Backbone as JSON Lines, residues from 0, in Angstrom:
{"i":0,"aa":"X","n":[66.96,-287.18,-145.81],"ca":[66.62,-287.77,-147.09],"c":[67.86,-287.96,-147.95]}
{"i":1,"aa":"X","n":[68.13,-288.78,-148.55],"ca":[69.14,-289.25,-149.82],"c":[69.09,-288.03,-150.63]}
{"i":2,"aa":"X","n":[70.2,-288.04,-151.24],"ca":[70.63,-286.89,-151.95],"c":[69.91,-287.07,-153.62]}
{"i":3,"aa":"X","n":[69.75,-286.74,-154.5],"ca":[69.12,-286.87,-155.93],"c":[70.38,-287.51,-156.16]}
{"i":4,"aa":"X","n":[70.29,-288.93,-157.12],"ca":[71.82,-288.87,-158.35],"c":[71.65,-287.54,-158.79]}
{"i":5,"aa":"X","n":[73.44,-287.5,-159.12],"ca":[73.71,-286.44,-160.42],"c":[73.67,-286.57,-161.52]}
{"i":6,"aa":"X","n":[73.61,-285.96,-161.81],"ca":[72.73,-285.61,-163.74],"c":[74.0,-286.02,-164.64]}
{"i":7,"aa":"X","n":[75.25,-286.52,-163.69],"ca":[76.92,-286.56,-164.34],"c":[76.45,-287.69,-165.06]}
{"i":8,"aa":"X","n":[75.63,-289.17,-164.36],"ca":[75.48,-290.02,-164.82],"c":[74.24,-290.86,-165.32]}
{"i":9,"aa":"X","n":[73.41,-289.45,-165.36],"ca":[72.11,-289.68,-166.7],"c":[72.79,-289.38,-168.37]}
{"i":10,"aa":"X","n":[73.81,-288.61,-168.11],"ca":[73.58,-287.93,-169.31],"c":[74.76,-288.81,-170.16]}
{"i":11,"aa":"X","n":[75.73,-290.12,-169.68],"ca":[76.39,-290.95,-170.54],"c":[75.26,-291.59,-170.86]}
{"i":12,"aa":"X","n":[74.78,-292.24,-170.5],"ca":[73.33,-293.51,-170.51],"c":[72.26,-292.57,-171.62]}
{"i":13,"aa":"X","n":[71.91,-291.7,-170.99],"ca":[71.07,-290.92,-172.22],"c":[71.57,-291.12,-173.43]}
{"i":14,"aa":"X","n":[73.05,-290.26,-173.85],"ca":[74.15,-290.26,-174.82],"c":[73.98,-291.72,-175.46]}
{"i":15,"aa":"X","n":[73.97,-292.75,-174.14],"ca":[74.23,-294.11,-175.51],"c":[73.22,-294.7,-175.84]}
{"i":16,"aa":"X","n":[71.91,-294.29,-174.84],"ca":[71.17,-295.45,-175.41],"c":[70.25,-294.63,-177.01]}
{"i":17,"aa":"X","n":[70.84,-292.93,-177.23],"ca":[70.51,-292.3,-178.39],"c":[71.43,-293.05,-179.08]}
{"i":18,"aa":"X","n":[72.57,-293.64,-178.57],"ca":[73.59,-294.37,-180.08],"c":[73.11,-295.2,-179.91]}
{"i":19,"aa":"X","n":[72.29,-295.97,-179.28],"ca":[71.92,-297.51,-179.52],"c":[71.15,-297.37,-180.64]}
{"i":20,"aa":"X","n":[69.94,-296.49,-179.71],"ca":[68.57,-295.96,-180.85],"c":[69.08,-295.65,-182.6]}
{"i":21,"aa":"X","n":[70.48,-294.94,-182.63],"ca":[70.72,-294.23,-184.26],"c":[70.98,-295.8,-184.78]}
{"i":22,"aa":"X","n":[71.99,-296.58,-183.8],"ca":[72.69,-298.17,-184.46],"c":[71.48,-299.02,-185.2]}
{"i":23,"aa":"X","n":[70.61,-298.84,-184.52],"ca":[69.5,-299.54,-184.47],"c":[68.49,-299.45,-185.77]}
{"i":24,"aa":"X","n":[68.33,-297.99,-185.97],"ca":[67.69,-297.53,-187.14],"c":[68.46,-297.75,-188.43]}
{"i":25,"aa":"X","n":[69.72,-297.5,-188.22],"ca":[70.65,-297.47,-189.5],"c":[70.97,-298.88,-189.67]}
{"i":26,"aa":"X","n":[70.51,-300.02,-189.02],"ca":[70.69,-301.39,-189.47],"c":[68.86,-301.6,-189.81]}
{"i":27,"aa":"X","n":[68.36,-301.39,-189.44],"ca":[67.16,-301.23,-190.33],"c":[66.99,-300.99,-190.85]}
{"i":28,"aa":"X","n":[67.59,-299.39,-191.31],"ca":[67.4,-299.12,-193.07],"c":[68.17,-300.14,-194.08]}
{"i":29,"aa":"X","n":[69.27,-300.62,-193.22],"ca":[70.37,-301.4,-194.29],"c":[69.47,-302.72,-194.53]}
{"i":30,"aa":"X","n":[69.45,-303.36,-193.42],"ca":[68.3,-304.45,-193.95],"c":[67.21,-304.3,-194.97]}
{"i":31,"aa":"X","n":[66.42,-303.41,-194.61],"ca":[65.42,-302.79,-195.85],"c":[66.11,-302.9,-196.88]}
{"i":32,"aa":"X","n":[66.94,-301.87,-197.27],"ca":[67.75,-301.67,-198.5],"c":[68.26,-302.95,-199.58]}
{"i":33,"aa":"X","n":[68.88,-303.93,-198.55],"ca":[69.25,-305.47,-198.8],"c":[68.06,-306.18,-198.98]}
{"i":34,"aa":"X","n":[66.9,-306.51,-198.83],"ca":[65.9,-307.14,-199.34],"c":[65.51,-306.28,-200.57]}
{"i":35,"aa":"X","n":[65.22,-305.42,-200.87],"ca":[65.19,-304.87,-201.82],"c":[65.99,-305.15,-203.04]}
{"i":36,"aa":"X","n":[67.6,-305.22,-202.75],"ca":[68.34,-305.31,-203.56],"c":[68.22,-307.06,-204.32]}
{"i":37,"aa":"X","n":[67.92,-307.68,-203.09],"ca":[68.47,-309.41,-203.41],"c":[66.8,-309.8,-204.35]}
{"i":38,"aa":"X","n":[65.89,-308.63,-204.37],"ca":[64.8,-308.78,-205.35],"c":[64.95,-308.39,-206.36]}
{"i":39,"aa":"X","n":[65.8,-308.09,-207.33],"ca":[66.38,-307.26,-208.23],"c":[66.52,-308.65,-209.28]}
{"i":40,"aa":"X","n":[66.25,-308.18,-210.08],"ca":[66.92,-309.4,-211.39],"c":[68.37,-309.07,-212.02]}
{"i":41,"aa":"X","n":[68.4,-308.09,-211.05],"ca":[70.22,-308.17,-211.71],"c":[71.11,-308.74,-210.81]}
{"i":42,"aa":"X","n":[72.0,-309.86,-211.48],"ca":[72.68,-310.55,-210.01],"c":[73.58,-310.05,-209.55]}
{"i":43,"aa":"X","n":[74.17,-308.59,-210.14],"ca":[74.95,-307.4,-209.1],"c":[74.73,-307.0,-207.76]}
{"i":44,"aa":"X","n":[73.51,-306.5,-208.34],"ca":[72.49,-306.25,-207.03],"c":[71.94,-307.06,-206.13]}
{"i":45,"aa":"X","n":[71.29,-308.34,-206.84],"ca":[71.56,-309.31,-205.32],"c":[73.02,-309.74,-204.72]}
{"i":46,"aa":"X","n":[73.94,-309.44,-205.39],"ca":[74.86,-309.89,-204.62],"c":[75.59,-308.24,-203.44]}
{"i":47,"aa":"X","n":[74.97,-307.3,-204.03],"ca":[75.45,-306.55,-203.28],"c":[74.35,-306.38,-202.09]}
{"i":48,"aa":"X","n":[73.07,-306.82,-202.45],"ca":[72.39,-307.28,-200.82],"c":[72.31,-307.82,-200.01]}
{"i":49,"aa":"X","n":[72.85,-309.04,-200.49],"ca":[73.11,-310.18,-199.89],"c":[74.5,-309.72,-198.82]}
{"i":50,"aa":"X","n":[75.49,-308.96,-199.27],"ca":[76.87,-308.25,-198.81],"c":[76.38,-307.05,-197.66]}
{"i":51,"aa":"X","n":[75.58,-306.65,-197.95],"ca":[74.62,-305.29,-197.09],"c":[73.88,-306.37,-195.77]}
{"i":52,"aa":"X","n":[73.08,-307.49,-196.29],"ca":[72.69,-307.9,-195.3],"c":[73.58,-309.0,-194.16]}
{"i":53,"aa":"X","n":[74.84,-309.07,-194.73],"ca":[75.88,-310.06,-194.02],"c":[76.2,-308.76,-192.88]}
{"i":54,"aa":"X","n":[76.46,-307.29,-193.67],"ca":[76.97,-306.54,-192.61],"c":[76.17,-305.68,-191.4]}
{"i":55,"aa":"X","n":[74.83,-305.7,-192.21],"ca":[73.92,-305.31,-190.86],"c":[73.59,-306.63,-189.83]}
{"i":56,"aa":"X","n":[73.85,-307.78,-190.09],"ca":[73.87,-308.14,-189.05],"c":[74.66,-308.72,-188.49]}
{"i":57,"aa":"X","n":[76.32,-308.07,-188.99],"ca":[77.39,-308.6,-187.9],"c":[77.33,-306.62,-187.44]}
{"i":58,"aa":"X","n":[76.91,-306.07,-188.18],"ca":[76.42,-304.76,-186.7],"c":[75.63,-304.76,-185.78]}
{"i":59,"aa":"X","n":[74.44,-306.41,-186.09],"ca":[73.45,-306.09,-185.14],"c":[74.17,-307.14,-183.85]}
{"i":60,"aa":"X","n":[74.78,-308.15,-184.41],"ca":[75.58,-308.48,-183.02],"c":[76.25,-308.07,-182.18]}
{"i":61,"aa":"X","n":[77.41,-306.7,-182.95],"ca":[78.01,-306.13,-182.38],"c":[77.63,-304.93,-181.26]}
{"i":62,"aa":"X","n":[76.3,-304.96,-181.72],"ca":[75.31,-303.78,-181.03],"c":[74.76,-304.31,-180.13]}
{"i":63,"aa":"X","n":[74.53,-305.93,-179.96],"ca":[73.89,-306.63,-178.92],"c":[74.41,-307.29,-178.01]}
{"i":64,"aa":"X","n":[76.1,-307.31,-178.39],"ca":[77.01,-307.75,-177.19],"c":[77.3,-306.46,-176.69]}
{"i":65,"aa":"X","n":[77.05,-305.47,-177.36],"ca":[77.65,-304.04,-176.16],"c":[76.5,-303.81,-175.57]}
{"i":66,"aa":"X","n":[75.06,-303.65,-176.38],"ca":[74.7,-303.83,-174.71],"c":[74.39,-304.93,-173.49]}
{"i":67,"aa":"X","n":[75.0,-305.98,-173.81],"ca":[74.9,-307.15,-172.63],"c":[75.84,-306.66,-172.25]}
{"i":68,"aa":"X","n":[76.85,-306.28,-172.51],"ca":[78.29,-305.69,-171.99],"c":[77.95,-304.48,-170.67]}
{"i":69,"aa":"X","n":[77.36,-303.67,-171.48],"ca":[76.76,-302.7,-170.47],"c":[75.8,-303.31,-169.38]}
{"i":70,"aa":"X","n":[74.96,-304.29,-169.69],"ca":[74.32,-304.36,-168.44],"c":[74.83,-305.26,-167.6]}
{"i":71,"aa":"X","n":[75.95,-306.05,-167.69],"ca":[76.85,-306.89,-166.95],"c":[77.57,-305.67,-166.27]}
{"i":72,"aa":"X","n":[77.76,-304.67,-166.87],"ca":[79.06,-303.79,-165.68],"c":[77.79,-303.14,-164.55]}
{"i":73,"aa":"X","n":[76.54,-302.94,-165.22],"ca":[75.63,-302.22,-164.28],"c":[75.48,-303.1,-163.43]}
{"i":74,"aa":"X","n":[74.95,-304.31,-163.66],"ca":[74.89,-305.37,-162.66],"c":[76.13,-305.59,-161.35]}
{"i":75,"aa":"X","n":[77.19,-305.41,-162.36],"ca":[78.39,-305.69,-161.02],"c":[78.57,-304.21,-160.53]}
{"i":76,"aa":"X","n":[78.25,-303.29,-161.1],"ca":[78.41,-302.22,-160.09],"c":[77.15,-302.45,-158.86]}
{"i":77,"aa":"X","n":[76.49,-302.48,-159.22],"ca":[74.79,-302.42,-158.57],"c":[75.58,-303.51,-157.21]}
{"i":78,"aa":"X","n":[76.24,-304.65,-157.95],"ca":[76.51,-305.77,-156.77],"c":[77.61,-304.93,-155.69]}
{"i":79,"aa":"X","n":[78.61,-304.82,-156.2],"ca":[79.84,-303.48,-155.8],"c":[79.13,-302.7,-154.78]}
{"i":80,"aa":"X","n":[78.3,-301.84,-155.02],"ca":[77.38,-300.9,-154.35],"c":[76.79,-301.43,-152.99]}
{"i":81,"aa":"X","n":[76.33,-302.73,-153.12],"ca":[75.64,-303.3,-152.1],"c":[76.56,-304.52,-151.17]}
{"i":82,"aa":"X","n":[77.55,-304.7,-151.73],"ca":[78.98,-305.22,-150.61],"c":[79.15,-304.47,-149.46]}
């Protein structure tokens, strides 16, 4: 019988996809936060939501090319593996 994987390489993948999960939440609260703000009748505050919501979602891109990033290296390993 095949040997079990080792637990060496559950536990990076575990590790990130909990940082995906924290990235994920903490651009959701920021979004929240930024609609909130850009409802405000003070135009400080919409402008500082409007600034909150420019940056949660150049985090949410940045969070969505790393993981296409990641599943392009899994893919070419997976291919690697089977050469």
């Amino acid at each position: 019988p095949a040997a079990a994987p080792s637990s060496s390489y559950a536990a990076p993948a575990s590790s990130l996809s909990s940082s995906v999960e924290a990235g994920g939440a903490k651009i959701d609260g920021m979004m929240k936060q930024a609609e909130q703000l850009m409802l405000s009748e003070n135009k400080a505050d919409q402008l500082k939501g409007q600034k909150m919501m420019q940056d949660a979602q150049n985090m949410f891109s940045m969070l969505s090319n790393l993981i296409k990033a990641m599943g392009d290296m899994q893919r070419s390993a997976i291919q690697n593996m089977r050469a």
